Amino acid sequence: MIRARIVSTGSYLPEKVLTNQDLEKMVDTSDEWITTRTGIKERRITSNGEASSTLATHAARSALEMAGISPEELDLIIVGTMTPDMLFPSVGCLLQDKLGAKRAAAFDIFAGCTGFIYALSVADSFIKNGNYQKALVVGAENMSKIADYQDRRTCALFGDGAGAAVLVREEGDRGIISTHLHSDGRYANLLYQPGGGTAIPATHESIDKRLHYLKMDGNKLFKIAVKSLEETVLETLAFNNIKNGEIDLFIPHQANLRIIQAIAKRLNLPEEKVFVNIQKYGNTSSASIPIALDEANREGRIKDGDLILFNAFGAGLTWGAALVRW
Ligand code: UT7
């Protein structure tokens, strides 16, 4: 059987730390509220000049180094991001140049916090159908640049960072087993950035109205997230005819500890099989899964042959899951 195997991982977090105590001085919030409602204690924030492609480059170099693969060997680069350096060209192309990955086709996937799973799915298809041998899949986000630090309902949630994985075409059981993608555009306005695109280009008025910042109806999203994430996991398990108990490690998108715990409970997964790092980084959107995967990998929490489940939910709305044999 031909599979796209994840042969290495990498991640990068900017140095600057923004704690809940820092946020208490900026908006009407408290460490107690943020911790109990989200599980977040602190997040990393980029400095000026650190764009998404900068974060992506650090994470990608780390993954390439672990794989022992040179940038010139890459056939494909896909970046999941909703905070690109600029509207165009893509972070993928900027990353391709920074790495010197001269042969690689490069592009971005705009699927909100589900970006990494969408990117993984596309790379998997390209590899399985024989188009490409070696792919770099990255999730890179600079959420602090679109977070409104006057809006307590959103600014405490998000952080910056990037994670990467190198995929190689291989014969055998190990690799991406299946991916399951969903979207529902009817809920586009539950999480969006209204200004800066072609609907509302930048004007003095759009800036005065703070339309270039992220807007979110968290409470409505929460309910849809728990339901659709559970459904996608059940779909993935049924599609592959496997039981919950066979999952060795569940690496969910880190949006809210309460969402992660609700899914884990519904799936009857014990705490030690669920990877959580939201307390350190907040919600890094499409970077959250590859950052968590890299931490789990480097901490030795994944063994050869383990069955790993990813799932994510985000703007679009989009959601999805991926099952991987390590
Ligand atoms: O990344 C993927 C997409 N995003 C998500 O999946 C996010 C899903 N949603 C959530 O994680 C949660 O809904 C939030 C953490 C965003 C909010 O928690 P909640 O329990 O749903 O709170 P809420 O939005 O219902 O707000 C309850 C109260 C409100 O006060 P009033 O209007 O009742 O007086 C908010 O203004 O909590 C207030 N509030 C805060 N208070 C202190 C909201 N944010 C804060 C804050 N500090 N940071």
Short mmCIF file of C-alpha atoms and ligand atoms in Angstrom, two decimals:
data_model
loop_
_atom_site.label_atom_id
_atom_site.label_comp_id
_atom_site.label_asym_id
_atom_site.label_seq_id
_atom_site.Cartn_x
_atom_site.Cartn_y
_atom_site.Cartn_z
CA MET A 1 0.00 0.00 0.00
CA ILE A 2 1.30 3.49 -0.86
CA ARG A 3 1.06 6.01 1.97
CA ALA A 4 2.21 9.54 2.77
CA ARG A 5 4.23 9.06 5.96
CA ILE A 6 5.00 11.89 8.38
CA VAL A 7 8.76 11.39 8.74
CA SER A 8 9.53 14.48 10.83
CA THR A 9 8.06 17.45 12.67
CA GLY A 10 9.15 20.95 13.65
CA SER A 11 7.71 23.96 15.40
CA TYR A 12 8.51 27.52 16.34
CA LEU A 13 7.05 29.85 18.95
CA PRO A 14 7.98 33.52 19.14
CA GLU A 15 9.90 34.48 22.28
CA LYS A 16 7.58 37.16 23.63
CA VAL A 17 5.13 35.84 26.26
CA LEU A 18 1.79 37.53 26.96
CA THR A 19 0.35 36.26 30.25
CA ASN A 20 -3.18 36.49 31.62
CA GLN A 21 -1.79 38.98 34.14
CA ASP A 22 -0.55 41.15 31.26
CA LEU A 23 -4.04 41.04 29.72
CA GLU A 24 -5.61 42.10 33.05
CA LYS A 25 -3.81 45.42 32.54
CA MET A 26 -5.11 45.81 28.97
CA VAL A 27 -8.83 44.84 29.14
CA ASP A 28 -11.51 44.13 31.75
CA THR A 29 -10.61 40.47 32.35
CA SER A 30 -9.02 38.22 34.96
CA ASP A 31 -6.65 35.28 35.09
CA GLU A 32 -9.42 33.39 36.86
CA TRP A 33 -11.97 33.96 34.03
CA ILE A 34 -9.53 33.07 31.26
CA THR A 35 -8.21 29.98 33.04
CA THR A 36 -11.57 28.51 34.01
CA ARG A 37 -13.32 29.27 30.69
CA THR A 38 -10.48 28.37 28.32
CA GLY A 39 -7.54 26.67 30.10
CA ILE A 40 -5.14 29.31 28.74
CA LYS A 41 -2.49 30.81 31.07
CA GLU A 42 -0.24 32.51 28.52
CA ARG A 43 0.40 32.80 24.80
CA ARG A 44 3.32 33.74 22.52
CA ILE A 45 3.18 36.97 20.55
CA THR A 46 5.25 38.05 17.55
CA SER A 47 7.31 41.21 17.55
CA ASN A 48 7.06 43.69 14.70
CA GLY A 49 8.81 42.31 11.64
CA GLU A 50 8.00 38.69 12.53
CA ALA A 51 5.49 37.72 9.84
CA SER A 52 3.80 34.35 9.35
CA SER A 53 6.43 33.33 6.79
CA THR A 54 9.13 34.03 9.41
CA LEU A 55 7.45 31.65 11.86
CA ALA A 56 6.86 29.10 9.08
CA THR A 57 10.52 29.20 8.02
CA HIS A 58 11.80 28.40 11.53
CA ALA A 59 9.33 25.51 11.93
CA ALA A 60 10.04 24.15 8.44
CA ARG A 61 13.84 24.23 8.92
CA SER A 62 13.45 22.32 12.16
CA ALA A 63 11.29 19.64 10.46
CA LEU A 64 13.66 19.36 7.47
CA GLU A 65 16.61 18.99 9.81
CA MET A 66 14.90 16.16 11.70
CA ALA A 67 14.08 14.42 8.40
CA GLY A 68 17.60 14.91 7.03
CA ILE A 69 16.00 16.25 3.85
CA SER A 70 17.32 19.30 2.00
CA PRO A 71 14.90 22.02 0.81
CA GLU A 72 15.85 21.25 -2.82
CA GLU A 73 14.41 17.75 -2.45
CA LEU A 74 10.90 19.06 -1.69
CA ASP A 75 8.29 18.70 -4.46
CA LEU A 76 5.48 20.48 -2.65
CA ILE A 77 4.89 23.08 0.09
CA ILE A 78 1.43 23.72 1.50
CA VAL A 79 0.82 26.26 4.25
CA GLY A 80 -2.39 26.40 6.26
CA THR A 81 -2.87 29.99 7.40
CA MET A 82 -5.54 32.65 7.83
CA THR A 83 -3.00 35.34 8.74
CA PRO A 84 -0.76 35.55 5.65
CA ASP A 85 2.07 38.09 5.44
CA MET A 86 -0.07 39.94 2.86
CA LEU A 87 -3.12 39.12 0.74
CA PHE A 88 -0.81 37.83 -1.98
CA PRO A 89 1.52 36.22 -2.81
CA SER A 90 1.02 33.20 -0.59
CA VAL A 91 3.02 32.37 2.54
CA GLY A 92 3.85 29.14 0.69
CA CYS A 93 5.76 31.05 -2.01
CA LEU A 94 7.52 33.31 0.52
CA LEU A 95 8.51 30.21 2.49
CA GLN A 96 9.69 28.42 -0.66
CA ASP A 97 12.04 31.33 -1.35
CA LYS A 98 13.30 31.58 2.24
CA LEU A 99 14.06 27.86 2.34
CA GLY A 100 15.53 27.75 -1.17
CA ALA A 101 13.13 24.92 -2.08
CA LYS A 102 13.57 25.67 -5.77
CA ARG A 103 11.71 22.66 -7.19
CA ALA A 104 8.64 22.84 -4.96
CA ALA A 105 5.16 23.94 -6.01
CA ALA A 106 3.87 26.14 -3.19
CA PHE A 107 0.50 27.50 -2.11
CA ASP A 108 -1.69 28.29 0.91
CA ILE A 109 -4.88 26.76 2.22
CA PHE A 110 -7.36 29.15 3.79
CA ALA A 111 -9.45 26.93 6.07
CA GLY A 112 -9.31 28.76 9.40
CA CYS A 113 -8.15 26.68 12.33
CA THR A 114 -8.70 23.50 10.27
CA GLY A 115 -5.98 24.67 7.84
CA PHE A 116 -3.39 22.08 8.85
CA ILE A 117 -5.79 19.15 8.43
CA TYR A 118 -6.94 20.49 5.04
CA ALA A 119 -3.29 20.96 3.98
CA LEU A 120 -2.40 17.46 5.18
CA SER A 121 -5.31 16.03 3.22
CA VAL A 122 -4.29 17.80 -0.02
CA ALA A 123 -0.63 16.76 0.37
CA ASP A 124 -1.74 13.19 1.08
CA SER A 125 -3.77 13.11 -2.16
CA PHE A 126 -0.90 14.51 -4.25
CA ILE A 127 1.50 11.95 -2.78
CA LYS A 128 -0.87 8.98 -3.08
CA ASN A 129 -1.73 9.74 -6.70
CA GLY A 130 1.97 9.74 -7.53
CA ASN A 131 2.41 13.42 -8.41
CA TYR A 132 4.92 14.10 -5.65
CA GLN A 133 7.36 12.21 -3.43
CA LYS A 134 8.22 14.71 -0.68
CA ALA A 135 5.97 17.41 0.76
CA LEU A 136 6.27 20.00 3.50
CA VAL A 137 3.02 20.83 5.29
CA VAL A 138 2.98 23.85 7.59
CA GLY A 139 0.48 25.62 9.84
CA ALA A 140 1.59 29.20 10.54
CA GLU A 141 -0.38 31.94 12.26
CA ASN A 142 0.13 35.46 13.48
CA MET A 143 -3.15 35.85 15.33
CA SER A 144 -1.90 38.73 17.49
CA LYS A 145 -1.85 40.92 14.37
CA ILE A 146 -5.62 40.52 13.85
CA ALA A 147 -6.67 40.19 17.52
CA ASP A 148 -8.44 43.24 18.92
CA TYR A 149 -6.73 44.11 22.21
CA GLN A 150 -9.76 46.25 23.11
CA ASP A 151 -12.15 43.26 22.90
CA ARG A 152 -11.93 41.00 25.96
CA ARG A 153 -14.15 38.37 24.31
CA THR A 154 -11.48 37.50 21.75
CA CYS A 155 -8.04 38.93 22.58
CA ALA A 156 -7.33 36.50 25.42
CA LEU A 157 -7.83 33.45 23.25
CA PHE A 158 -5.25 33.64 20.51
CA GLY A 159 -1.50 33.21 20.16
CA ASP A 160 1.15 33.03 17.44
CA GLY A 161 3.34 30.18 16.22
CA ALA A 162 4.04 27.66 13.49
CA GLY A 163 4.37 23.91 13.14
CA ALA A 164 5.53 21.76 10.25
CA ALA A 165 5.63 18.16 9.07
CA VAL A 166 7.55 16.49 6.25
CA LEU A 167 5.61 13.84 4.32
CA VAL A 168 7.28 11.18 2.18
CA ARG A 169 5.73 8.71 -0.28
CA GLU A 170 6.36 5.21 1.07
CA GLU A 171 5.20 1.64 0.64
CA GLY A 172 3.73 0.14 3.85
CA ASP A 173 1.17 0.63 6.63
CA ARG A 174 2.63 3.73 8.20
CA GLY A 175 1.37 7.18 7.23
CA ILE A 176 -1.89 9.03 6.71
CA ILE A 177 -4.71 6.50 6.78
CA SER A 178 -7.63 8.80 6.06
CA THR A 179 -8.71 12.44 6.23
CA HIS A 180 -12.25 13.78 6.58
CA LEU A 181 -13.03 17.39 5.67
CA HIS A 182 -16.23 19.39 6.17
CA SER A 183 -17.43 22.97 5.81
CA ASP A 184 -20.56 25.03 6.33
CA GLY A 185 -20.42 28.56 4.90
CA ARG A 186 -23.79 29.46 6.40
CA TYR A 187 -21.92 30.21 9.62
CA ALA A 188 -19.21 32.37 8.02
CA ASN A 189 -20.10 35.34 10.23
CA LEU A 190 -19.52 33.49 13.51
CA LEU A 191 -15.77 33.93 13.07
CA TYR A 192 -14.36 36.37 10.53
CA GLN A 193 -12.25 39.40 9.76
CA PRO A 194 -14.59 41.73 7.86
CA GLY A 195 -12.11 44.33 6.59
CA GLY A 196 -9.09 44.19 4.32
CA GLY A 197 -10.48 42.01 1.53
CA THR A 198 -12.47 43.05 -1.54
CA ALA A 199 -15.81 43.36 0.30
CA ILE A 200 -14.52 46.04 2.67
CA PRO A 201 -11.16 47.34 1.44
CA ALA A 202 -9.13 49.42 3.88
CA THR A 203 -10.44 52.98 4.32
CA HIS A 204 -10.16 55.43 7.21
CA GLU A 205 -13.73 54.47 8.09
CA SER A 206 -13.06 50.71 8.12
CA ILE A 207 -10.09 51.29 10.38
CA ASP A 208 -12.05 53.58 12.72
CA LYS A 209 -14.73 50.87 12.98
CA ARG A 210 -12.03 48.28 13.84
CA LEU A 211 -13.15 46.07 10.94
CA HIS A 212 -9.63 44.76 10.37
CA TYR A 213 -9.77 42.78 13.58
CA LEU A 214 -11.14 39.31 14.12
CA LYS A 215 -14.82 39.07 15.20
CA MET A 216 -16.20 36.00 16.89
CA ASP A 217 -19.41 34.71 18.46
CA GLY A 218 -17.65 32.27 20.76
CA ASN A 219 -20.68 30.91 22.53
CA LYS A 220 -22.48 29.82 19.32
CA LEU A 221 -19.22 28.40 17.95
CA PHE A 222 -18.63 26.39 21.10
CA LYS A 223 -21.84 24.42 20.69
CA ILE A 224 -21.35 23.74 16.97
CA ALA A 225 -17.70 22.82 17.59
CA VAL A 226 -18.40 20.11 20.17
CA LYS A 227 -21.13 18.52 18.02
CA SER A 228 -19.27 18.57 14.71
CA LEU A 229 -15.94 17.49 16.20
CA GLU A 230 -17.56 14.47 17.83
CA GLU A 231 -19.35 13.58 14.57
CA THR A 232 -16.13 13.79 12.53
CA VAL A 233 -14.24 11.58 14.96
CA LEU A 234 -17.03 8.99 14.89
CA GLU A 235 -17.04 9.22 11.07
CA THR A 236 -13.25 8.62 11.00
CA LEU A 237 -13.45 5.64 13.36
CA ALA A 238 -16.37 4.08 11.45
CA PHE A 239 -14.71 4.65 8.04
CA ASN A 240 -11.64 2.76 9.23
CA ASN A 241 -13.57 0.22 11.29
CA ILE A 242 -11.65 0.97 14.48
CA LYS A 243 -12.73 1.46 18.10
CA ASN A 244 -12.05 4.50 20.35
CA GLY A 245 -9.81 2.35 22.55
CA GLU A 246 -7.41 1.72 19.67
CA ILE A 247 -6.40 5.41 19.50
CA ASP A 248 -2.95 5.82 21.11
CA LEU A 249 -2.86 9.61 21.04
CA PHE A 250 -5.51 12.21 20.31
CA ILE A 251 -4.08 15.57 19.20
CA PRO A 252 -6.97 18.03 18.95
CA HIS A 253 -6.91 21.65 17.81
CA GLN A 254 -6.24 23.71 20.93
CA ALA A 255 -9.13 26.22 20.96
CA ASN A 256 -10.56 25.69 24.41
CA LEU A 257 -9.72 23.14 27.11
CA ARG A 258 -13.45 22.68 27.79
CA ILE A 259 -14.04 21.68 24.13
CA ILE A 260 -11.12 19.23 24.25
CA GLN A 261 -12.37 17.70 27.51
CA ALA A 262 -15.95 17.43 26.21
CA ILE A 263 -14.80 15.54 23.09
CA ALA A 264 -12.44 13.31 25.10
CA LYS A 265 -15.28 12.47 27.50
CA ARG A 266 -17.74 11.68 24.71
CA LEU A 267 -15.13 9.40 23.13
CA ASN A 268 -14.18 7.85 26.45
CA LEU A 269 -10.51 8.71 25.96
CA PRO A 270 -8.40 8.79 29.17
CA GLU A 271 -6.46 11.98 29.96
CA GLU A 272 -3.07 10.43 29.16
CA LYS A 273 -4.17 9.80 25.56
CA VAL A 274 -5.13 13.43 24.94
CA PHE A 275 -2.41 15.95 24.12
CA VAL A 276 -2.97 19.41 25.63
CA ASN A 277 -0.67 22.44 25.48
CA ILE A 278 -3.27 25.23 25.26
CA GLN A 279 -2.16 26.56 28.68
CA LYS A 280 1.16 27.69 27.13
CA TYR A 281 0.18 28.93 23.68
CA GLY A 282 -3.57 29.66 23.55
CA ASN A 283 -5.33 29.10 20.23
CA THR A 284 -2.73 29.30 17.44
CA SER A 285 -5.34 28.42 14.78
CA SER A 286 -3.92 26.19 12.03
CA ALA A 287 -0.55 26.04 13.83
CA SER A 288 -1.96 24.37 16.95
CA ILE A 289 -1.99 20.74 15.73
CA PRO A 290 1.49 20.71 14.14
CA ILE A 291 2.97 22.48 17.21
CA ALA A 292 1.33 19.90 19.50
CA LEU A 293 2.43 17.06 17.22
CA ASP A 294 6.02 18.29 17.30
CA GLU A 295 5.98 18.58 21.10
CA ALA A 296 4.48 15.10 21.47
CA ASN A 297 7.05 13.71 19.03
CA ARG A 298 10.06 15.36 20.70
CA GLU A 299 8.80 14.42 24.20
CA GLY A 300 8.78 10.76 23.08
CA ARG A 301 5.02 10.39 23.51
CA ILE A 302 4.66 8.74 20.09
CA LYS A 303 6.00 5.28 19.25
CA ASP A 304 6.35 3.64 15.85
CA GLY A 305 3.04 2.05 14.90
CA ASP A 306 0.92 4.28 17.16
CA LEU A 307 -2.50 5.34 15.92
CA ILE A 308 -2.85 9.13 16.13
CA LEU A 309 -6.02 11.11 15.64
CA PHE A 310 -6.13 14.83 14.80
CA ASN A 311 -9.22 16.97 14.70
CA ALA A 312 -9.93 20.67 14.30
CA PHE A 313 -12.66 23.22 13.91
CA GLY A 314 -12.56 26.83 12.76
CA ALA A 315 -13.56 29.77 10.58
CA GLY A 316 -15.54 29.00 7.47
CA LEU A 317 -16.92 27.15 9.22
CA THR A 318 -14.61 24.24 8.58
CA TRP A 319 -13.86 21.10 10.53
CA GLY A 320 -12.14 17.81 9.95
CA ALA A 321 -10.12 14.89 11.22
CA ALA A 322 -7.12 12.84 10.16
CA LEU A 323 -6.02 9.38 11.24
CA VAL A 324 -2.32 8.54 11.07
CA ARG A 325 -0.32 5.36 11.69
CA TRP A 326 3.06 6.61 13.05
O1 UT7 B 1 -10.54 28.13 16.96
C1 UT7 B 1 -11.77 27.65 16.57
C2 UT7 B 1 -12.90 28.55 16.73
N1 UT7 B 1 -13.12 29.07 18.05
C3 UT7 B 1 -13.73 28.38 19.01
O2 UT7 B 1 -14.00 27.21 18.88
C4 UT7 B 1 -14.10 29.14 20.24
C5 UT7 B 1 -15.25 28.49 20.91
N2 UT7 B 1 -15.79 29.26 22.01
C6 UT7 B 1 -15.20 29.40 23.22
O3 UT7 B 1 -14.10 28.90 23.42
C7 UT7 B 1 -15.93 30.12 24.32
O4 UT7 B 1 -17.24 30.40 23.87
C8 UT7 B 1 -15.26 31.44 24.79
C9 UT7 B 1 -14.04 31.11 25.62
C10 UT7 B 1 -14.87 32.27 23.58
C11 UT7 B 1 -16.21 32.24 25.65
O5 UT7 B 1 -16.67 31.48 26.74
P1 UT7 B 1 -18.22 31.43 27.09
O6 UT7 B 1 -18.34 30.62 28.31
O7 UT7 B 1 -18.95 30.93 25.87
O8 UT7 B 1 -18.56 32.94 27.42
P2 UT7 B 1 -19.61 33.91 26.69
O9 UT7 B 1 -19.12 34.30 25.33
O10 UT7 B 1 -20.98 33.35 26.79
O11 UT7 B 1 -19.52 35.19 27.62
C12 UT7 B 1 -19.98 35.16 28.99
C13 UT7 B 1 -19.56 36.43 29.66
C14 UT7 B 1 -19.93 37.69 28.87
O12 UT7 B 1 -20.28 38.71 29.80
P3 UT7 B 1 -21.78 39.25 29.85
O13 UT7 B 1 -22.06 39.77 28.47
O14 UT7 B 1 -22.60 38.06 30.19
O15 UT7 B 1 -21.71 40.28 30.91
C15 UT7 B 1 -18.64 38.09 28.22
O16 UT7 B 1 -18.54 39.47 27.93
O17 UT7 B 1 -18.14 36.48 29.81
C16 UT7 B 1 -17.65 37.72 29.30
N3 UT7 B 1 -16.31 37.54 28.81
C17 UT7 B 1 -15.21 37.78 29.55
N4 UT7 B 1 -15.07 38.20 30.81
C18 UT7 B 1 -13.81 38.36 31.28
C19 UT7 B 1 -15.92 37.13 27.57
N5 UT7 B 1 -14.59 37.11 27.49
C20 UT7 B 1 -14.13 37.52 28.71
C21 UT7 B 1 -12.85 37.71 29.25
N6 UT7 B 1 -12.73 38.11 30.51
N7 UT7 B 1 -11.71 37.49 28.53
#
